[in-house]
Tab-separated table of C-alpha atoms in Angstrom:
chain	number	residue	atom	x	y	z
A	1307	MET	CA	0.000	0.000	0.000
A	1308	THR	CA	1.488	3.300	-1.064
A	1309	ASN	CA	1.346	6.496	0.922
A	1310	VAL	CA	-1.182	7.942	-1.537
A	1311	THR	CA	-3.413	4.901	-1.081
A	1312	ILE	CA	-3.314	5.291	2.705
A	1313	PHE	CA	-4.659	8.845	2.524
A	1314	LYS	CA	-7.258	7.993	-0.126
A	1315	SER	CA	-8.635	5.096	1.880
A	1316	LYS	CA	-8.866	6.748	5.275
A	1317	ASP	CA	-12.679	6.856	5.020
A	1318	ALA	CA	-12.634	3.098	5.398
A	1319	VAL	CA	-10.727	3.227	8.707
A	1320	THR	CA	-13.893	3.879	10.740
A	1321	SER	CA	-17.534	3.143	10.175
A	1322	THR	CA	-18.504	6.619	11.447
A	1323	GLY	CA	-16.667	8.406	8.660
A	1324	PRO	CA	-13.334	10.233	8.380
A	1325	ARG	CA	-11.667	11.175	11.648
A	1326	GLU	CA	-10.705	14.784	12.379
A	1327	LEU	CA	-7.178	15.710	13.376
A	1328	SER	CA	-6.588	14.915	17.029
A	1329	ASP	CA	-5.698	17.620	19.565
A	1330	PHE	CA	-2.230	16.091	19.648
A	1331	ALA	CA	-1.791	16.579	15.889
A	1332	LYS	CA	-3.137	20.136	16.050
A	1333	SER	CA	-0.669	21.022	18.805
A	1334	LEU	CA	2.220	19.845	16.660
A	1335	SER	CA	1.113	21.690	13.540
A	1336	THR	CA	0.050	25.060	14.969
A	1337	GLY	CA	1.947	25.490	18.212
A	1338	GLY	CA	-1.062	24.528	20.332
A	1339	THR	CA	-3.768	26.920	19.133
A	1340	THR	CA	-5.642	27.059	15.839
A	1341	SER	CA	-6.981	30.478	14.898
A	1342	ARG	CA	-10.017	30.592	12.616
A	1343	ARG	CA	-11.929	33.703	11.643
A	1344	ILE	CA	-14.167	34.989	8.901
A	1345	GLN	CA	-12.899	38.301	7.595
A	1346	THR	CA	-15.145	40.996	6.106
A	1347	ASN	CA	-13.668	43.149	3.356
A	1348	THR	CA	-14.521	46.552	1.928
A	1349	ASN	CA	-15.035	44.994	-1.510
A	1350	GLY	CA	-18.097	43.129	-0.222
A	1351	THR	CA	-16.517	39.715	0.289
A	1352	PHE	CA	-16.008	37.263	3.149
A	1353	LYS	CA	-12.782	35.289	3.545
A	1354	ARG	CA	-11.900	32.317	5.719
A	1355	ILE	CA	-8.621	32.978	7.548
A	1356	ILE	CA	-6.910	30.101	9.359
A	1357	ASN	CA	-3.720	30.852	11.289
A	1358	GLY	CA	-3.346	34.105	9.354
A	1359	GLU	CA	-3.679	32.505	5.897
A	1360	GLN	CA	-6.664	32.673	3.541
A	1361	ILE	CA	-8.264	29.295	2.874
A	1362	GLY	CA	-10.286	28.800	-0.294
A	1363	ASN	CA	-11.893	31.496	-2.392
A	1364	ALA	CA	-13.616	34.601	-1.053
A	1365	VAL	CA	-17.426	34.580	-0.961
A	1366	ARG	CA	-19.160	37.673	-2.305
A	1367	GLY	CA	-22.256	39.288	-0.872
A	1368	GLU	CA	-23.532	36.984	1.868
A	1369	ILE	CA	-22.917	33.916	4.002
A	1370	ASN	CA	-25.100	31.700	6.206
A	1371	VAL	CA	-23.961	30.935	9.751
A	1372	ILE	CA	-25.176	29.651	13.095
A	1373	ILE	CA	-24.288	31.957	15.987
A	1374	LEU	CA	-22.716	29.935	18.799
A	1375	HIS	CA	-21.697	32.440	21.450
A	1376	ALA	CA	-21.406	36.168	22.227
A	1377	LEU	CA	-20.593	38.106	25.368
A	1378	PRO	CA	-23.607	39.524	27.248
A	1379	LYS	CA	-22.474	43.105	26.582
A	1380	VAL	CA	-20.753	44.987	23.774
A	1381	SER	CA	-16.981	45.317	24.140
A	1382	ARG	CA	-14.934	48.526	23.910
A	1383	ILE	CA	-11.550	49.025	22.253
A	1384	TYR	CA	-9.228	52.066	22.070
A	1385	TYR	CA	-6.139	52.829	19.970
A	1386	ALA	CA	-4.175	56.005	20.764
A	1387	GLU	CA	-2.604	56.093	17.297
A	1388	LYS	CA	-4.592	56.372	14.090
A	1389	PHE	CA	-4.719	53.290	11.902
A	1390	ASP	CA	-1.913	53.104	9.366
A	1391	PRO	CA	-2.016	50.127	6.958
A	1392	ASN	CA	1.714	50.544	6.321
A	1393	LYS	CA	2.665	50.037	9.971
A	1394	GLU	CA	2.901	46.802	11.893
A	1395	ALA	CA	-0.309	46.035	13.730
A	1396	THR	CA	-0.228	46.478	17.505
A	1397	LEU	CA	-2.463	45.489	20.372
A	1398	PRO	CA	-4.983	48.125	21.470
A	1399	ASP	CA	-3.934	50.616	24.147
A	1400	CYS	CA	-7.015	49.902	26.216
A	1401	TRP	CA	-9.999	47.592	25.944
A	1402	SER	CA	-12.893	46.186	27.929
A	1403	ASN	CA	-14.622	42.923	27.098
A	1404	LEU	CA	-17.811	43.826	28.946
A	1405	GLY	CA	-17.637	47.571	28.347
A	1406	ASP	CA	-17.420	48.416	32.042
A	1407	LYS	CA	-13.748	48.725	33.018
A	1408	PRO	CA	-10.315	48.241	31.404
A	1409	GLU	CA	-8.915	44.736	31.262
A	1410	VAL	CA	-5.929	44.028	33.498
A	1411	ALA	CA	-3.714	43.311	30.478
A	1412	ALA	CA	-4.409	46.699	28.828
A	1413	ALA	CA	-1.075	48.540	28.450
A	1414	ASN	CA	-2.355	52.148	28.520
A	1415	LYS	CA	-5.539	52.265	30.579
A	1416	GLN	CA	-7.412	55.522	30.004
A	1417	HIS	CA	-9.615	55.512	33.107
A	1418	SER	CA	-10.641	53.278	35.991
A	1419	ASN	CA	-14.050	52.652	34.396
A	1420	CYS	CA	-15.593	53.057	30.952
A	1421	ALA	CA	-18.519	55.235	32.070
A	1422	GLY	CA	-16.213	58.036	33.234
A	1423	CYS	CA	-13.554	57.676	30.547
A	1424	PRO	CA	-12.787	60.822	28.490
A	1425	MET	CA	-12.345	58.606	25.423
A	1426	ASP	CA	-16.002	57.542	25.705
A	1427	ILE	CA	-17.308	61.082	25.156
A	1428	LYS	CA	-18.746	62.095	21.791
A	1429	GLY	CA	-16.235	64.329	20.058
A	1430	SER	CA	-13.179	62.613	21.500
A	1431	GLY	CA	-12.693	60.788	18.207
A	1432	ASP	CA	-12.777	61.662	14.535
A	1433	ASN	CA	-15.874	63.220	12.945
A	1434	GLY	CA	-17.505	63.883	16.300
A	1435	GLY	CA	-17.504	60.240	17.343
A	1436	ARG	CA	-15.998	58.466	20.325
A	1437	ALA	CA	-12.275	57.686	20.367
A	1438	CYS	CA	-13.059	54.408	22.150
A	1439	ARG	CA	-15.001	52.261	19.719
A	1440	PHE	CA	-17.667	49.648	20.260
A	1441	GLN	CA	-16.833	46.138	19.126
A	1442	ARG	CA	-18.615	42.800	19.035
A	1443	ARG	CA	-16.919	39.483	18.401
A	1444	ILE	CA	-19.042	36.381	17.999
A	1445	SER	CA	-18.265	32.727	17.326
A	1446	VAL	CA	-20.103	30.995	14.507
A	1447	LEU	CA	-20.440	27.804	12.524
A	1448	LEU	CA	-20.727	28.000	8.767
A	1449	ALA	CA	-24.057	26.497	7.765
A	1450	ASP	CA	-23.802	23.310	5.703
A	1451	ASP	CA	-20.153	22.871	6.773
A	1452	PRO	CA	-19.788	19.263	7.981
A	1453	SER	CA	-16.372	19.927	9.580
A	1454	GLY	CA	-17.920	21.613	12.623
A	1455	ASP	CA	-15.073	24.147	12.738
A	1456	VAL	CA	-15.727	27.234	14.855
A	1457	TYR	CA	-14.858	30.655	13.451
A	1458	GLN	CA	-14.536	34.085	15.000
A	1459	PHE	CA	-16.570	36.830	13.350
A	1460	ASN	CA	-15.996	40.521	14.095
A	1461	VAL	CA	-19.164	42.601	13.688
A	1462	PRO	CA	-18.173	46.104	12.471
A	1463	ALA	CA	-19.155	48.955	14.813
A	1464	LYS	CA	-21.526	50.458	12.231
A	1465	SER	CA	-23.354	47.128	12.011
A	1466	LEU	CA	-24.143	46.889	15.734
A	1467	PHE	CA	-26.809	49.459	16.502
A	1468	GLY	CA	-29.931	50.800	14.886
A	1469	LYS	CA	-33.451	49.651	14.053
A	1470	GLY	CA	-34.375	46.902	11.660
A	1471	THR	CA	-37.087	46.647	9.046
A	1472	GLY	CA	-39.185	43.505	9.172
A	1473	ASN	CA	-36.808	40.653	9.926
A	1474	VAL	CA	-33.653	42.426	8.654
A	1475	HIS	CA	-31.651	44.065	11.432
A	1476	PRO	CA	-28.295	45.335	12.705
A	1477	PHE	CA	-26.765	42.802	15.085
A	1478	GLU	CA	-27.953	44.036	18.503
A	1479	SER	CA	-31.458	44.625	17.198
A	1480	TYR	CA	-31.382	41.226	15.464
A	1481	VAL	CA	-30.632	39.305	18.656
A	1482	LYS	CA	-33.451	41.110	20.508
A	1483	TYR	CA	-35.792	40.432	17.582
A	1484	LEU	CA	-35.104	36.689	17.752
A	1485	ILE	CA	-35.538	36.451	21.517
A	1486	LEU	CA	-38.766	38.486	21.516
A	1487	ASN	CA	-40.108	36.002	18.961
A	1488	GLY	CA	-39.155	33.012	21.090
A	1489	GLU	CA	-36.127	31.983	19.050
A	1490	SER	CA	-32.544	31.429	20.226
A	1491	PRO	CA	-29.681	32.765	18.075
A	1492	ASP	CA	-27.996	29.355	18.242
A	1493	ALA	CA	-31.124	27.596	16.944
A	1494	VAL	CA	-31.443	29.657	13.776
A	1495	VAL	CA	-29.499	29.806	10.524
A	1496	THR	CA	-28.576	33.489	10.127
A	1497	ASN	CA	-27.850	35.186	6.830
A	1498	ILE	CA	-25.126	37.860	7.027
A	1499	SER	CA	-25.072	40.179	4.032
A	1500	PHE	CA	-23.533	43.478	2.975
A	1501	ASP	CA	-25.939	46.412	2.898
A	1502	SER	CA	-25.884	47.563	-0.735
A	1503	ASN	CA	-27.511	50.889	0.222
A	1504	ALA	CA	-24.819	51.852	2.741
A	1505	ASP	CA	-21.961	54.190	1.865
A	1506	THR	CA	-19.547	52.259	4.101
A	1507	MET	CA	-19.121	48.594	5.001
A	1508	GLU	CA	-22.257	47.691	6.947
A	1509	LEU	CA	-23.806	44.286	7.515
A	1510	LEU	CA	-27.380	43.078	7.823
A	1511	PHE	CA	-28.596	40.028	9.767
A	1512	THR	CA	-31.622	38.005	8.687
A	1513	PRO	CA	-33.079	34.718	10.023
A	1514	MET	CA	-33.351	32.059	7.323
A	1515	ARG	CA	-34.710	28.959	9.059
A	1516	GLY	CA	-34.544	26.902	12.202
A	1517	VAL	CA	-31.685	24.410	12.516
A	1518	THR	CA	-32.316	20.715	12.047
A	1519	ASP	CA	-31.890	18.177	14.845
A	1520	GLU	CA	-28.593	17.101	13.301
A	1521	GLU	CA	-27.388	20.703	13.093
A	1522	TYR	CA	-28.448	21.374	16.682
A	1523	ALA	CA	-26.403	18.412	17.874
A	1524	GLY	CA	-23.432	19.902	16.025
A	1525	VAL	CA	-24.094	23.252	17.696
A	1526	LYS	CA	-23.957	21.664	21.154
A	1527	THR	CA	-20.696	19.915	20.288
A	1528	ALA	CA	-19.172	23.154	18.973
A	1529	GLN	CA	-20.291	25.156	22.024
A	1530	ALA	CA	-18.275	22.819	24.251
A	1531	LYS	CA	-15.050	23.682	22.422
A	1532	PRO	CA	-12.754	26.152	24.261
A	1533	GLU	CA	-12.304	28.411	21.238
A	1534	THR	CA	-16.057	29.075	21.050
A	1535	LYS	CA	-15.904	31.344	24.088
A	1536	ARG	CA	-12.334	32.527	23.499
A	1537	TYR	CA	-13.168	33.896	20.049
A	1538	THR	CA	-15.724	36.313	21.558
A	1539	MET	CA	-13.144	38.023	23.785
A	1540	ILE	CA	-10.420	40.568	23.146
A	1541	THR	CA	-7.293	39.038	24.639
A	1542	VAL	CA	-3.581	39.845	24.917
A	1543	ALA	CA	-2.783	37.198	22.303
A	1544	GLN	CA	-5.181	38.371	19.611
A	1545	THR	CA	-6.869	35.766	17.459
A	1546	ASP	CA	-5.159	37.155	14.362
A	1547	GLY	CA	-1.739	36.752	15.945
A	1548	VAL	CA	-1.005	40.398	16.837
A	1549	LYS	CA	1.264	40.523	19.880
A	1550	LYS	CA	3.161	43.821	19.579
A	1551	GLN	CA	2.378	46.254	22.390
A	1552	PRO	CA	1.284	49.822	21.520
A	1553	PRO	CA	3.812	52.659	21.917
A	1554	ALA	CA	4.376	53.605	25.529
A	1555	VAL	CA	2.601	56.746	26.665
A	1556	GLU	CA	4.811	59.285	28.429
A	1557	VAL	CA	3.433	59.939	31.887
A	1558	LYS	CA	4.459	63.347	33.232
A	1559	PRO	CA	4.981	63.516	37.010
A	1560	ALA	CA	2.456	65.571	38.923
A	1561	PRO	CA	3.773	68.904	40.293
A	1562	LYS	CA	4.896	68.796	43.896
A	1563	VAL	CA	2.716	70.946	46.128
A	1564	THR	CA	3.389	71.683	49.808
A	1565	ARG	CA	0.154	71.858	51.732
A	1566	SER	CA	-0.631	73.153	55.231
A	1567	THR	CA	-3.727	73.403	57.395
A	1568	GLU	CA	-2.630	76.841	58.729
A	1569	PRO	CA	-1.832	80.099	56.877
A	1570	GLU	CA	1.667	81.500	56.897
A	1571	ASP	CA	2.374	83.901	59.839
A	1572	ASP	CA	3.433	86.859	57.675
A	1573	ILE	CA	0.390	86.777	55.326
A	1574	GLU	CA	-2.696	88.851	56.133
A	1575	LEU	CA	-5.785	86.883	55.072
A	1576	ASP	CA	-7.934	89.947	54.241
A	1577	ALA	CA	-5.344	92.133	52.559
A	1578	PRO	CA	-3.906	91.572	49.093
A	1579	VAL	CA	-0.283	90.627	49.032
A	1580	GLU	CA	1.815	93.103	47.050
A	1581	PRO	CA	4.766	91.756	45.121
A	1582	THR	CA	8.138	92.554	46.645
A	1583	LYS	CA	10.428	94.708	44.499
A	1584	ARG	CA	14.128	94.159	44.935
A	1585	ALA	CA	16.273	97.293	44.797
A	1586	THR	CA	19.426	97.200	42.749
A	1587	LYS	CA	22.721	97.986	44.379
A	1588	LYS	CA	22.707	101.531	42.893
A	1589	GLN	CA	19.234	102.230	44.243
A	1590	GLU	CA	19.820	100.887	47.713
A	1591	ALA	CA	18.779	103.413	50.370
A	1592	ALA	CA	21.537	104.926	52.489
A	1593	PRO	CA	21.756	103.425	55.932
A	1594	VAL	CA	20.176	105.516	58.697
A	1595	ALA	CA	22.671	106.591	61.379
A	1596	LYS	CA	21.946	105.095	64.745
A	1597	LYS	CA	21.475	107.571	67.608
A	1598	VAL	CA	23.530	107.004	70.637
A	1599	MET	CA	21.992	107.070	74.102
A	1600	SER	CA	23.613	110.435	75.016
A	1601	ASP	CA	21.921	112.194	72.076
A	1602	ILE	CA	18.530	110.906	73.201
A	1603	VAL	CA	19.074	112.093	76.805
A	1604	ASP	CA	20.157	115.580	75.559
A	1605	ALA	CA	16.983	115.867	73.480
A	1606	TRP	CA	14.840	115.157	76.566
A	1607	GLY	CA	16.693	117.846	78.463
A	1608	LYS	CA	16.066	120.511	75.777
A	1609	ASP	CA	12.287	119.824	75.790
A	1610	ASP	CA	12.163	120.789	79.485
């Protein structure tokens, strides 16, 4: 049996079908962690990216997925420097997975909590927006994909909020729409499409159908995988392999101030303090001659 024959006949090894790569094999081939994500592009296409490399051809217009997991709240992410495609990608300066406070691993935390952060104020960013952006990462299965591989999907900020029309919605509105109608996001095949009426890259989410019993079993299996939850979080080791820290921010020391609970002895509280003018050596007043005691006694005698 030749090597080629071994690989061609592997379907016959087990009655349940071809076996997936074991965790042991994956650890040898990828250094322990496989990174899978679906990338959206400004030209209206979706690409499968595995360990930083595109797999297969891009898909134009729309894809069908099953949403596996998402964090309960929208995340926040802040970059001090403007995006430059010619520079090496860096980790964000500050981020919050639950949008409440900076993560411990954030290199340049902007505030102790997101609600009071100056980067969360409208006008702190470009075009009157917020410098700290909203972000939503979800984990999905590709519908009709028998491999059961889990992918990360990053919902663009402009595709998060707003109101839908009928059953077509931005993401946050879409999830609420499903739940209000008694449907779970992980029990529905969701169509993700580019909005052809938008001036920028914006996505629309539409329910297509309920999952089959076989698909639902695959959903439960996929939800037990560690990457399903990990893909929804912003971490130090980013899913796309970015590990470079952002440039360090120079922190200027606070001025030293001497404080006291009592006023100085030589300062009148009610009177304004006039600045002291120093006389030059040429303008120094002549010293006044001191009177001796005998002169003072003589003066008393003359008054009598």
